[in-house]
Structures are given as structure tokens and as C-alpha cells.
């Protein structure tokens, strides 16, 4: 018989996870469309009543985004400019209703190649905190999302938080998404850029691209190329030879691989140019 659990402590939730076969449910904005039915199948562990999993907090080490923090919570949070890209991504996730219900942790756990939360969190050096009855472990986001709809979660574990280190709180940032229309659209390509500038030169760069590979990618080669360049000509240095090797776009109904690659390069150029304007 299917059951619905809605505990109000993390300890109770972990007990349920260990003893029952359940699906973890947060905002359900991915779970419900996937069922195409009026009810979710199987037993459900609803984690939205656990106060300790809510909200966005600044800690001594950085920032902690609770597992049930919604996109609306992120958009409203008082965060430094390095997080502008995450808030900009949030404003483009679905509609206001979806942003109110949907969680950023759910976006990561769903592990869609087009998940808009992944590139900004990669560019913020985010880690994912996983908790089970046996303890807590933290994985860099790049090791948490491991394939299309695949994560490193093991049975008995849930995501309890997303953490961002103090070192990633520096610089200006931008998120740009290309879809077939402006809102309520799945990304054809999206980019997140965080940069800092010193003496008119790029001092640090974190750049990630989504929807152009099974899992969104940081562009290490491009980041290395940009560091030390004068801000004036930086967009010209963003070329296919240092972008394309990190990407493996697919052809689908939204765009072919070549279009996605060109779009990613153009979006990075625009996002970098705007981030440079913000810090100059
Ligand atoms: C109309 C519409 C428009 C959308 N537009 C966008 C968009 O523009 N961009 C975008 O990226 N997404 C979009 N989405 C997808 C969705 O809204 C987001 O991915 C959202 O962030 C998912 O969060 P959720 O809390 O609703 O997840 P849920 O549906 O509750 O869960 C999603 C998955 O994560 C698991 N899960 C959730 N929380 C945890 C946890 N703490 N620990 C372990 N597993 C967990 C669930 O078991 C499930 O497998 C859209 C969806 C709809 C319906």
C-alpha cells in the first residue's frame, strides 16, 4: 500500500528513507509532469515540513542553501553580486508559480542537462551536502550530477543543503539563457559567468555552460585563457578552440549541435562583456 510521509524533523525523514521505499518530494514541479497522472506513484516522503532544511544562510565558511529553499527564496535573498547569476537563473525558471514551489536542490537532483541551476552553481564552486542515517558527506557539484538524470545519491540519502565557499563570493556574475521564446521555455543553451577584475585585467574567471553536454560543464581552458587579459579585448578571446572541446551538444527538436555550440560561444561573449561592465 502506498503511503505519504510528511515528517517535521530530518531525523524522522532519514528513518523513513532507511525503512521504506519512497520517492523524496520537494516542490514536485519535476515529479508531477513526469507522472502524467493526477497522483504520484508509490510512497512519498515530502520533505517540505522540515524547518531545518529551509532558507538561505550566510555561515562562517560561506553560504548554505537549504534543500527546500525555493527559487523564490533565492531570488529574494540578500546575496553578493557573485550570486547575481543564480538569481537571474531563478527568475527564468518557469513562471512565478514554478519559482515559488520548485527548489534549487530538486533542480540538481532531477539532473536534467537543461537544468538552469547547474551552471551558476558550478561557477560558484558549489558542493552538495548529502545526509543519511549513517552521516553526512559533501561532494563538489561536478561529482554529484554524473549523467543525464543520474546523481551520486545512494539509497537512504537525501540532499540536505547546497554550500558555496566564501572564496566564490567575489566578483560580478551573469546568467544568460537561450530558448525558443523568452519565458517558460527549456534552455537550448545557457551560460553562467563570474569574474573579478584587477588593474583593468581579468583576475579570476569561472564559466559554465549547460544544455550543450549530458552534464553542464566548467570551461577550464577558456577560464585559463582569460586570466590576465585586459578587459577591453576579452570578448575576442572567447573562441571555439577553447570552448568546443568541453561541449558535446546533441541535435534535437530545439536546435542542432552546431547551433547550440555557436549559441554557447555567443552567450559567453555577451555574459563576459556584461560582467566586465558590472565590475568596471
Ligand atoms: C512549467 C514548468 C516550467 C519549468 N521551467 C524550468 C526552467 O525554466 N528551468 C529549469 O531548470 N527547470 C524548469 N522546470 C523544472 C522544475 O521546476 C525545476 O527543476 C525545479 O527546480 C525542481 O524542483 P522541485 O522542488 O519541484 O523538485 P521535485 O519535483 O520535488 O523533485 C525533482 C527530483 O529531485 C528529487 N529530490 C527533490 N529534492 C530532493 C532532496 N532534497 N534530496 C534528494 N532528492 C530530491 C525528487 O525525488 C525528484 O527525483 C519547469 C517545470 C515546469 C512544470
Coordinates of C-alpha atoms and ligand atoms in Angstrom, one line a residue:
X1 CA 0.0 0.0 0.0
X2 CA 1.3 3.4 -0.9
X3 CA 2.0 5.9 2.0
X4 CA 2.5 9.6 2.3
X5 CA 5.1 10.7 4.9
X6 CA 5.5 14.4 5.9
X7 CA 7.9 14.4 8.8
X8 CA 8.9 17.7 10.6
X9 CA 12.4 16.6 11.5
X10 CA 15.3 15.5 9.4
X11 CA 15.9 12.5 11.8
X12 CA 12.3 11.2 11.1
X13 CA 12.8 11.7 7.4
X14 CA 16.0 9.7 7.5
X15 CA 14.2 6.9 9.4
X16 CA 11.6 6.8 6.7
X17 CA 14.2 6.8 3.9
X18 CA 16.0 3.9 5.6
X19 CA 13.0 1.7 6.2
X20 CA 10.6 2.4 3.4
X21 CA 10.8 2.5 -0.4
X22 CA 9.9 6.1 -1.0
X23 CA 10.3 8.9 -3.5
X24 CA 11.6 12.2 -2.0
X25 CA 9.3 15.0 -2.9
X26 CA 10.0 18.8 -2.6
X27 CA 8.2 21.3 -4.9
X28 CA 7.0 18.4 -7.2
X29 CA 7.4 20.6 -10.3
X30 CA 9.5 17.9 -11.9
X31 CA 7.9 14.9 -10.3
X32 CA 4.3 15.7 -11.3
X33 CA 5.0 16.4 -15.0
X34 CA 7.0 13.2 -15.2
X35 CA 3.9 11.1 -14.0
X36 CA 1.3 12.4 -16.4
X37 CA -1.2 11.4 -13.8
X38 CA -3.1 13.3 -11.1
X39 CA -1.3 11.4 -8.3
X40 CA 2.4 10.5 -7.8
X41 CA 3.1 6.7 -8.0
X42 CA 4.4 4.8 -5.0
X43 CA 5.1 6.1 -1.5
X44 CA 6.1 9.6 -1.0
X45 CA 8.5 11.3 1.5
X46 CA 7.5 15.0 1.5
X47 CA 10.4 17.0 3.0
X48 CA 8.8 20.4 2.9
X49 CA 7.7 20.5 6.6
X50 CA 11.2 20.2 8.0
X51 CA 12.2 23.7 9.2
X52 CA 15.9 22.9 9.3
X53 CA 16.0 22.3 5.5
X54 CA 14.6 25.8 4.6
X55 CA 16.2 29.1 3.7
X56 CA 19.5 30.6 2.6
X57 CA 22.0 31.4 5.3
X58 CA 25.4 33.0 5.4
X59 CA 27.8 30.9 7.6
X60 CA 31.4 31.4 8.7
X61 CA 32.5 29.3 5.7
X62 CA 30.3 30.8 3.0
X63 CA 26.6 30.3 2.2
X64 CA 24.2 27.4 2.8
X65 CA 21.1 26.9 0.7
X66 CA 18.7 24.5 2.4
X67 CA 17.3 21.6 0.5
X68 CA 13.8 23.1 0.4
X69 CA 14.9 26.6 -0.4
X70 CA 12.7 27.6 -3.4
X71 CA 13.8 29.6 -6.4
X72 CA 11.7 32.4 -5.0
X73 CA 13.8 32.2 -1.7
X74 CA 17.0 32.5 -3.8
X75 CA 15.6 35.5 -5.8
X76 CA 14.6 37.3 -2.6
X77 CA 17.8 36.5 -0.6
X78 CA 20.3 39.3 0.2
X79 CA 23.4 37.9 -1.7
X80 CA 26.6 39.5 -3.1
X81 CA 27.0 40.2 -6.9
X82 CA 28.7 36.9 -7.4
X83 CA 25.3 35.3 -6.9
X84 CA 23.5 37.6 -9.4
X85 CA 23.8 34.7 -12.0
X86 CA 22.0 32.3 -9.7
X87 CA 19.2 34.9 -9.0
X88 CA 19.0 35.7 -12.8
X89 CA 18.6 31.9 -13.5
X90 CA 15.9 31.7 -10.8
X91 CA 13.9 34.5 -12.4
X92 CA 13.9 32.5 -15.7
X93 CA 12.9 29.1 -14.2
X94 CA 9.3 28.5 -15.5
X95 CA 6.9 31.1 -14.1
X96 CA 6.4 32.7 -10.7
X97 CA 4.3 29.7 -9.6
X98 CA 7.1 27.3 -10.5
X99 CA 9.7 29.5 -8.8
X100 CA 7.5 29.6 -5.6
X101 CA 7.1 25.8 -5.4
X102 CA 10.3 24.5 -7.1
X103 CA 13.5 24.0 -5.1
X104 CA 17.0 24.5 -6.3
X105 CA 18.0 21.2 -4.8
X106 CA 15.2 19.5 -6.7
X107 CA 16.6 21.0 -9.9
X108 CA 20.0 19.4 -9.2
X109 CA 18.5 16.0 -8.2
X110 CA 16.4 15.9 -11.3
X111 CA 19.7 16.1 -13.2
X112 CA 18.3 17.3 -16.5
X113 CA 21.0 18.5 -19.0
X114 CA 18.9 21.7 -19.3
X115 CA 18.6 22.3 -15.5
X116 CA 19.2 26.1 -15.2
X117 CA 20.5 25.8 -11.7
X118 CA 23.6 23.8 -12.5
X119 CA 25.8 26.3 -14.5
X120 CA 25.5 29.1 -11.9
X121 CA 26.2 26.7 -9.1
X122 CA 29.2 25.2 -10.9
X123 CA 30.5 28.8 -11.4
X124 CA 30.0 29.3 -7.6
X125 CA 32.2 26.2 -6.8
X126 CA 29.1 24.7 -5.0
X127 CA 29.1 21.5 -3.1
X128 CA 26.2 19.3 -2.4
X129 CA 25.6 18.0 1.2
X130 CA 24.2 14.5 1.3
X131 CA 22.7 13.1 4.6
X132 CA 21.7 9.6 5.6
X133 CA 21.3 7.8 8.9
X134 CA 25.0 7.0 8.8
X135 CA 26.2 10.6 8.5
X136 CA 26.8 13.4 6.1
X137 CA 29.1 13.7 3.1
X138 CA 29.8 16.6 0.8
X139 CA 30.5 16.3 -2.9
X140 CA 31.5 19.0 -5.4
X141 CA 28.6 19.6 -7.7
X142 CA 30.6 18.3 -10.6
X143 CA 30.8 14.9 -8.9
X144 CA 27.1 15.0 -7.8
X145 CA 25.4 15.2 -11.2
X146 CA 27.1 12.4 -13.1
X147 CA 24.9 11.9 -16.1
X148 CA 21.5 12.5 -17.8
X149 CA 19.1 12.1 -14.9
X150 CA 21.9 10.5 -12.8
X151 CA 23.3 11.7 -9.5
X152 CA 25.6 10.3 -6.9
X153 CA 22.8 9.9 -4.4
X154 CA 22.7 6.4 -2.9
X155 CA 19.7 4.7 -1.2
X156 CA 19.0 6.1 2.2
X157 CA 20.4 9.6 1.3
X158 CA 18.9 12.9 0.6
X159 CA 20.3 16.3 -0.3
X160 CA 20.2 18.3 2.9
X161 CA 21.9 21.5 1.5
X162 CA 24.0 23.2 -1.2
X163 CA 27.0 25.0 0.1
X164 CA 29.1 27.8 -1.5
X165 CA 32.5 28.7 -0.1
X166 CA 33.5 32.3 0.9
X167 CA 36.1 32.2 -1.9
X168 CA 33.3 32.1 -4.5
X169 CA 31.6 35.2 -3.1
X170 CA 33.9 37.5 -5.1
X171 CA 33.3 39.2 -8.4
X172 CA 30.5 40.1 -10.7
X173 CA 28.3 37.5 -12.5
X174 CA 25.8 37.0 -15.3
X175 CA 23.5 34.2 -16.4
X176 CA 22.2 34.1 -20.0
X177 CA 19.8 31.6 -21.4
X178 CA 18.7 31.0 -25.0
X179 CA 15.3 29.4 -25.5
X180 CA 12.8 29.3 -28.4
X181 CA 10.9 32.2 -26.6
X182 CA 11.7 34.5 -23.6
X183 CA 9.9 32.7 -20.7
X184 CA 8.5 29.3 -19.8
X185 CA 11.0 27.5 -22.0
X186 CA 13.6 24.8 -21.8
X187 CA 17.1 26.1 -22.5
X188 CA 18.8 25.4 -25.8
X189 CA 22.0 26.7 -24.2
X190 CA 22.7 28.7 -21.1
X191 CA 25.8 30.1 -19.6
X192 CA 26.9 31.4 -16.2
X193 CA 30.0 33.7 -15.8
X194 CA 31.6 35.0 -12.7
X195 CA 34.7 37.3 -13.0
X196 CA 36.8 39.6 -11.0
X197 CA 39.0 42.4 -12.4
X198 CA 42.2 43.9 -11.0
X199 CA 44.1 46.8 -12.7
X200 CA 41.8 46.5 -15.7
X201 CA 42.8 42.9 -16.2
X202 CA 40.8 39.7 -15.6
X203 CA 41.9 38.4 -12.2
X204 CA 39.7 35.4 -12.0
X205 CA 37.1 33.7 -14.2
X206 CA 34.5 30.9 -13.6
X207 CA 32.5 30.0 -16.6
X208 CA 30.0 27.2 -17.0
X209 CA 27.7 26.1 -19.9
X210 CA 24.6 24.0 -19.7
X211 CA 22.3 22.1 -22.2
X212 CA 25.4 21.5 -24.5
X213 CA 26.5 18.3 -22.9
X214 CA 24.9 15.5 -20.8
X215 CA 26.0 17.4 -17.7
X216 CA 26.8 21.1 -17.6
X217 CA 30.5 21.9 -17.7
X218 CA 33.0 24.4 -16.4
X219 CA 35.2 25.6 -19.2
X220 CA 38.7 25.3 -17.6
X221 CA 40.6 26.1 -20.8
X222 CA 38.7 29.2 -21.5
X223 CA 39.0 30.4 -17.9
X224 CA 42.8 29.9 -18.1
X225 CA 42.9 31.9 -21.3
X226 CA 41.0 34.9 -19.9
X227 CA 43.1 35.4 -16.8
X228 CA 45.5 38.3 -17.2
X229 CA 43.8 39.7 -20.3
X230 CA 43.0 43.4 -20.5
X231 CA 39.2 43.8 -20.0
X232 CA 38.9 45.8 -23.3
X233 CA 39.5 42.9 -25.7
X234 CA 38.3 40.0 -23.6
X235 CA 35.3 39.0 -25.7
X236 CA 37.6 38.4 -28.8
X237 CA 39.5 35.8 -26.8
X238 CA 36.3 33.7 -26.5
X239 CA 36.6 31.4 -29.5
X240 CA 35.6 27.9 -30.4
X241 CA 39.0 26.3 -29.9
X242 CA 38.8 26.8 -26.1
X243 CA 35.0 26.3 -25.8
X244 CA 34.1 23.5 -28.1
X245 CA 36.4 20.7 -26.6
X246 CA 34.4 20.9 -23.3
X247 CA 31.0 20.6 -25.1
X248 CA 29.2 17.6 -26.7
X249 CA 25.8 19.1 -27.8
X250 CA 23.1 16.9 -29.3
X251 CA 20.7 17.5 -32.2
X252 CA 17.1 17.7 -31.1
X253 CA 13.9 19.5 -31.9
X254 CA 15.1 22.7 -30.1
X255 CA 18.4 23.0 -32.1
X256 CA 21.1 21.1 -33.8
X257 CA 24.6 20.6 -32.3
X258 CA 26.3 23.2 -34.4
X259 CA 23.6 25.8 -33.5
X260 CA 24.0 25.0 -29.8
X261 CA 27.8 25.4 -29.9
X262 CA 27.5 28.7 -31.8
X263 CA 24.9 29.9 -29.3
X264 CA 27.1 28.9 -26.3
X265 CA 30.0 30.9 -27.7
X266 CA 27.8 34.0 -28.4
X267 CA 26.2 33.8 -24.9
X268 CA 29.6 33.5 -23.2
X269 CA 30.9 36.6 -25.1
X270 CA 27.8 38.6 -24.1
X271 CA 27.8 37.4 -20.5
X272 CA 31.5 38.1 -20.1
X273 CA 31.1 41.6 -21.6
X274 CA 28.2 42.4 -19.3
X275 CA 30.0 41.1 -16.2
X276 CA 33.1 43.2 -17.1
X277 CA 30.8 46.3 -17.4
X278 CA 29.4 45.5 -14.0
X279 CA 32.9 45.5 -12.3
X280 CA 34.4 48.3 -14.3
Ligands
LIG1 C1 6.0 24.6 -16.3 C2 7.4 24.3 -15.8 C3 8.4 25.1 -16.2 C4 9.8 24.7 -15.8 N1 10.8 25.6 -16.2 C5 12.0 25.3 -15.9 C6 13.1 26.1 -16.3 O1 12.9 27.1 -17.0 N2 14.4 25.8 -15.9 C7 14.6 24.6 -15.2 O2 15.8 24.4 -14.9 N3 13.6 23.8 -14.8 C8 12.3 24.1 -15.1 N4 11.3 23.3 -14.6 C9 11.6 22.1 -13.8 C10 11.5 22.3 -12.3 O3 10.6 23.4 -12.0 C11 12.8 22.6 -11.6 O4 13.8 21.6 -11.9 C12 12.7 22.7 -10.1 O5 13.8 23.3 -9.5 C13 12.5 21.3 -9.4 O6 12.4 21.4 -8.0 P1 11.2 20.7 -7.2 O7 11.4 21.0 -5.8 O8 9.9 20.9 -7.8 O9 11.7 19.2 -7.4 P2 10.7 17.8 -7.3 O10 9.8 17.7 -8.5 O11 10.1 17.8 -5.9 O12 11.9 16.7 -7.3 C14 12.7 16.5 -8.5 C15 13.6 15.3 -8.3 O13 14.5 15.6 -7.2 C16 14.3 14.6 -6.2 N5 14.5 15.4 -5.0 C17 14.0 16.6 -4.7 N6 14.5 17.1 -3.5 C18 15.4 16.2 -3.1 C19 16.3 16.1 -2.0 N7 16.4 17.1 -1.1 N8 17.1 15.0 -1.8 C20 17.0 14.0 -2.7 N9 16.2 14.0 -3.8 C21 15.4 15.1 -4.0 C22 13.0 14.0 -6.4 O14 12.8 12.7 -5.8 C23 12.8 14.1 -7.9 O15 13.5 13.0 -8.4 C24 10.0 23.6 -15.0 C25 8.9 22.8 -14.6 C26 7.6 23.1 -15.0 C27 6.5 22.2 -14.6

